[in-house]
PDB file of C-alpha atoms in Angstrom:
ATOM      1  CA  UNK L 820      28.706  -2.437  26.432  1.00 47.00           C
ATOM      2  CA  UNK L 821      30.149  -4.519  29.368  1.00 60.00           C
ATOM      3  CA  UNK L 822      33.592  -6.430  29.234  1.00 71.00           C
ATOM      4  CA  UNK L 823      33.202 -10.408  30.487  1.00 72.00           C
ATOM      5  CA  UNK L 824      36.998  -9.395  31.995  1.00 86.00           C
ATOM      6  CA  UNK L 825      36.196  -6.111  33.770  1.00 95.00           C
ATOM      7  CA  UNK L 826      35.220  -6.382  37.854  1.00 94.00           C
ATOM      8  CA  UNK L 827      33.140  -3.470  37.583  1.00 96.00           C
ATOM      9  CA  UNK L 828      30.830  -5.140  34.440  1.00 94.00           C
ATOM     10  CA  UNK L 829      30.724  -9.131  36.414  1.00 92.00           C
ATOM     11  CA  UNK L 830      27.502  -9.316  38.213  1.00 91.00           C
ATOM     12  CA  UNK L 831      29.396 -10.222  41.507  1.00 91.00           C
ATOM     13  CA  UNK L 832      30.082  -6.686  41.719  1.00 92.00           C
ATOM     14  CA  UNK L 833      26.767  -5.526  40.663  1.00 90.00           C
ATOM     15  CA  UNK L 834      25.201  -7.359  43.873  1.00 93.00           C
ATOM     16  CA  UNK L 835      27.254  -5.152  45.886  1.00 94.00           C
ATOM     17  CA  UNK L 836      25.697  -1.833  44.899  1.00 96.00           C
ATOM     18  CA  UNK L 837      25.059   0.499  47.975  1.00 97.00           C
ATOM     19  CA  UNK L 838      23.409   3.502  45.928  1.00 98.00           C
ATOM     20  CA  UNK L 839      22.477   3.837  42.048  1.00 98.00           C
ATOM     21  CA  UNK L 840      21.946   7.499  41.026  1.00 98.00           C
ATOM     22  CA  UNK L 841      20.870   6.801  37.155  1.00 98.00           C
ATOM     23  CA  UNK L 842      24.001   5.966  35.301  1.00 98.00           C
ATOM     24  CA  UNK L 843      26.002   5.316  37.923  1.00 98.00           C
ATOM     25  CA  UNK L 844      26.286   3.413  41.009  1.00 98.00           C
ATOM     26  CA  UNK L 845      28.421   3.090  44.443  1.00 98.00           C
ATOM     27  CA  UNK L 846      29.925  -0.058  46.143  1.00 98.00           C
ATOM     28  CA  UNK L 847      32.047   0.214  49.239  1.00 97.00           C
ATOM     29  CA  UNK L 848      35.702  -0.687  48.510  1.00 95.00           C
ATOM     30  CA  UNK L 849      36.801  -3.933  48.483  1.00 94.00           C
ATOM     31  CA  UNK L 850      40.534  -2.887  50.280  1.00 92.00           C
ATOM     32  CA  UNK L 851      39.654   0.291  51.900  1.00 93.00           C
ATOM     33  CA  UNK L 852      42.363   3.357  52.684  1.00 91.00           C
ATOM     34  CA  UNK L 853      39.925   4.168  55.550  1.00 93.00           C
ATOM     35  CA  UNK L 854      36.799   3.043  56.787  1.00 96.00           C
ATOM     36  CA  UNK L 855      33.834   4.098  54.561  1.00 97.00           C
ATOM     37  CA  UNK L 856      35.800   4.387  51.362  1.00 96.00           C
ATOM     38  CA  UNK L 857      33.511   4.106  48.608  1.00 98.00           C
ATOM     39  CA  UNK L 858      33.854   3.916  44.676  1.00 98.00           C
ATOM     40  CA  UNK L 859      31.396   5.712  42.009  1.00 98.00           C
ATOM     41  CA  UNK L 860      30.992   3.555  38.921  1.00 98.00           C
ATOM     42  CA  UNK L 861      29.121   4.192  35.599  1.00 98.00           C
ATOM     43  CA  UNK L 862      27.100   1.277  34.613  1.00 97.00           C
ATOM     44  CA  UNK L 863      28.194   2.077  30.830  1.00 97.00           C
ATOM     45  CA  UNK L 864      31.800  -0.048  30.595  1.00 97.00           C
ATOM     46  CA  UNK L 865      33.764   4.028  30.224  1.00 96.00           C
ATOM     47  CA  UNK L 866      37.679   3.267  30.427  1.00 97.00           C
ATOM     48  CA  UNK L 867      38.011   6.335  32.194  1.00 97.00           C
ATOM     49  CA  UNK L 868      36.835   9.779  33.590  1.00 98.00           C
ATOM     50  CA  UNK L 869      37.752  11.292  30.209  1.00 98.00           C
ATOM     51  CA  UNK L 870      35.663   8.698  28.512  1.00 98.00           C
ATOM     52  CA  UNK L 871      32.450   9.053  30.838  1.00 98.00           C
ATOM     53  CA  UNK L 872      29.248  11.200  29.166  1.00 99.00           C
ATOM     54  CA  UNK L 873      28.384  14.757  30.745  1.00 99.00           C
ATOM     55  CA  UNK L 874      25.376  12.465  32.122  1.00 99.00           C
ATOM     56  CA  UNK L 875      27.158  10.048  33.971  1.00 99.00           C
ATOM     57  CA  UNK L 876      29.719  13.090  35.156  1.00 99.00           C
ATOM     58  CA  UNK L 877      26.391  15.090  36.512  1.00 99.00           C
ATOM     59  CA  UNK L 878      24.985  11.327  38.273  1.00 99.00           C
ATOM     60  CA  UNK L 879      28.429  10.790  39.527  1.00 99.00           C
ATOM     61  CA  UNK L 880      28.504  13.730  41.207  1.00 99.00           C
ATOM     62  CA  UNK L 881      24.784  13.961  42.425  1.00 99.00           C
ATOM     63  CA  UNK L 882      26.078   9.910  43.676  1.00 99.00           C
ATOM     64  CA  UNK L 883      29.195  11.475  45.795  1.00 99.00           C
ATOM     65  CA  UNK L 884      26.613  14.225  47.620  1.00 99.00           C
ATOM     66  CA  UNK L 885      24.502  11.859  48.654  1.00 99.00           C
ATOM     67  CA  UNK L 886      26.687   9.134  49.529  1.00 98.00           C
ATOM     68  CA  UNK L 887      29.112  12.061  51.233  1.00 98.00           C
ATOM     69  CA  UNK L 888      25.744  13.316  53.109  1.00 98.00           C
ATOM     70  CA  UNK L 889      24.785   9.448  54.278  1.00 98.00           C
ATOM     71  CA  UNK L 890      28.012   8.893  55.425  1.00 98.00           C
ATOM     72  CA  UNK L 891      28.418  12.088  57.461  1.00 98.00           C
ATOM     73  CA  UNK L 892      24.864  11.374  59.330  1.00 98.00           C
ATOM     74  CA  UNK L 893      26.476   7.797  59.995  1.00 98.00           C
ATOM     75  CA  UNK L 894      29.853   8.618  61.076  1.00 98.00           C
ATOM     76  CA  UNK L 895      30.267  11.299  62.867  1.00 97.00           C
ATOM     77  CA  UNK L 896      33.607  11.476  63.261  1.00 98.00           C
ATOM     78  CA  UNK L 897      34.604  12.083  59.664  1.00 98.00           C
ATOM     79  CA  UNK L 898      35.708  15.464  58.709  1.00 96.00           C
ATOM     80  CA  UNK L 899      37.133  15.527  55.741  1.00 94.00           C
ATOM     81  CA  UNK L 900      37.147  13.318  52.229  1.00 95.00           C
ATOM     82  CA  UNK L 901      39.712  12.650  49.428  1.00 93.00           C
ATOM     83  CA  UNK L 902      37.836  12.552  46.193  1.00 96.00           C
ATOM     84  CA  UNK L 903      40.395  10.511  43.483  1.00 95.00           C
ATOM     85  CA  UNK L 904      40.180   9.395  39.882  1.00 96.00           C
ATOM     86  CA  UNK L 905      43.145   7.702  38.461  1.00 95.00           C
ATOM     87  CA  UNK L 906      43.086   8.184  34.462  1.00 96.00           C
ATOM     88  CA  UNK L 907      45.431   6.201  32.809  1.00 96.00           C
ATOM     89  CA  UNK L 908      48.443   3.465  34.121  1.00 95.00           C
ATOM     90  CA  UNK L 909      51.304   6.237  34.281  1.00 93.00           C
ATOM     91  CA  UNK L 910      48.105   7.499  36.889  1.00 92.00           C
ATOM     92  CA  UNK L 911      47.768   4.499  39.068  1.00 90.00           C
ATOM     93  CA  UNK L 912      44.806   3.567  37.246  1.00 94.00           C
ATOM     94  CA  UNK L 913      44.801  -0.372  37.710  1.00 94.00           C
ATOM     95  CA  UNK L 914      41.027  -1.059  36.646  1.00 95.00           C
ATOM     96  CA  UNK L 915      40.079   0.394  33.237  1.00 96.00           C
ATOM     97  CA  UNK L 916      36.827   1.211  33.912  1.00 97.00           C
ATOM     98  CA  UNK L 917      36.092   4.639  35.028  1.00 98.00           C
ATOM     99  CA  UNK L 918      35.613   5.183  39.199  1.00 98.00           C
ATOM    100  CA  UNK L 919      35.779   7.183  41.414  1.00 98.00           C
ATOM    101  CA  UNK L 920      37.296   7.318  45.091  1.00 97.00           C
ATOM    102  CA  UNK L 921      35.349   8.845  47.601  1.00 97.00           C
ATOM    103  CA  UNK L 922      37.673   8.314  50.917  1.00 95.00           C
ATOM    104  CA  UNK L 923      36.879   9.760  54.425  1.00 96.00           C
ATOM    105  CA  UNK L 924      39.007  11.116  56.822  1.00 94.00           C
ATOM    106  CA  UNK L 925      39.105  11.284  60.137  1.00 94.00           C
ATOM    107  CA  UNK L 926      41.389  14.142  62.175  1.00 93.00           C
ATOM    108  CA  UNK L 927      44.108  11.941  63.011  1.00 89.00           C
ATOM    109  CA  UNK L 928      43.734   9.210  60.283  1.00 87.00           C
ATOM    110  CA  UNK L 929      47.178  10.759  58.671  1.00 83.00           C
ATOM    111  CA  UNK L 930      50.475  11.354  60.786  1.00 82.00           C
ATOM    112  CA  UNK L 931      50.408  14.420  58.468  1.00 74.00           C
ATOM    113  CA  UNK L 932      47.741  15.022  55.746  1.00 73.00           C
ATOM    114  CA  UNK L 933      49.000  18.182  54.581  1.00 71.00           C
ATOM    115  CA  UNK L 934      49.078  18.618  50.509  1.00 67.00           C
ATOM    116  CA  UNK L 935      46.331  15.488  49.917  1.00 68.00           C
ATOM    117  CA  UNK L 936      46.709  14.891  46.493  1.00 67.00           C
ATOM    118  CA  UNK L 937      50.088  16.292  45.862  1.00 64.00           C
ATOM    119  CA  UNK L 938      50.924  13.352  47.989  1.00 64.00           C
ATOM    120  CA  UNK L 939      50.846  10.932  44.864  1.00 57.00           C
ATOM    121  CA  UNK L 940      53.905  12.479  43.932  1.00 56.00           C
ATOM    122  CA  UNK L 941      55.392  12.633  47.605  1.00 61.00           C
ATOM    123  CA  UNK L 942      58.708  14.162  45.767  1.00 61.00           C
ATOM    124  CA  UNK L 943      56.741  17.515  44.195  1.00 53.00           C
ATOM    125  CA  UNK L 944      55.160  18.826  47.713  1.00 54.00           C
ATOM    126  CA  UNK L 945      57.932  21.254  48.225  1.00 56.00           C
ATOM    127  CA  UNK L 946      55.467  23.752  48.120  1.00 48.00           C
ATOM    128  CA  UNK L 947      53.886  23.074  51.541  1.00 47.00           C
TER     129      UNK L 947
END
């Protein structure tokens, strides 16, 4: 079922597909943390990660190898990747249709990169 109000259901976004791995598919992002930053989409309107089939978790996946592989051969100075999924508005999620981030990095991209993730929460690193 696709939503006439979701982004990732309008056919202007559909054009843009880089990469379809059966269920899913991968656009570049329209306002990129870093150069190459990609998205994973199913092509089944899913509100969120929790929502998406075991099939369109295992194409997802089998999506951010390859996509992780072609960018590597392109770029060769990326050395690193943040995979995110925001699941939920408390979350960041802004678009309610399941994605996923796939965002290289490059060694010096970050003033300080330690704790990735944790960094959504920049008050609860104390660990590091």
């Amino acid at each position: 079922m696709k939503s006439e109000e979701c982004i990732f259901c309008q056919e202007k976004t559909l054009r843009r597909i880089v990469m379809e791995v059966g269920s899913v598919y991968a656009i570049e992002d329209r306002y990129p943390v870093t150069t190459g930053h990609h998205l994973v989409v199913p092509i089944r309107h899913s509100e969120d990660f929790f929502s998406m089939t075991s099939n369109e978790r295992r194409d997802a996946e089998t999506c951010l190898l390859r996509l992780r592989r072609e960018l590597m051969d392109k770029d060769p100075t990326i050395t690193g990747f943040n995979i995110g999924i925001n699941c939920g508005e408390s979350a960041g999620q802004a678009v309610f249709h399941a994605h996923i981030h796939l965002i290289p990095r490059r060694k010096g991209d970050a003033k300080d990169p330690q704790g990735g993730i944790r960094g959504a929460v920049p008050e609860r690193m104390k660990h590091i």
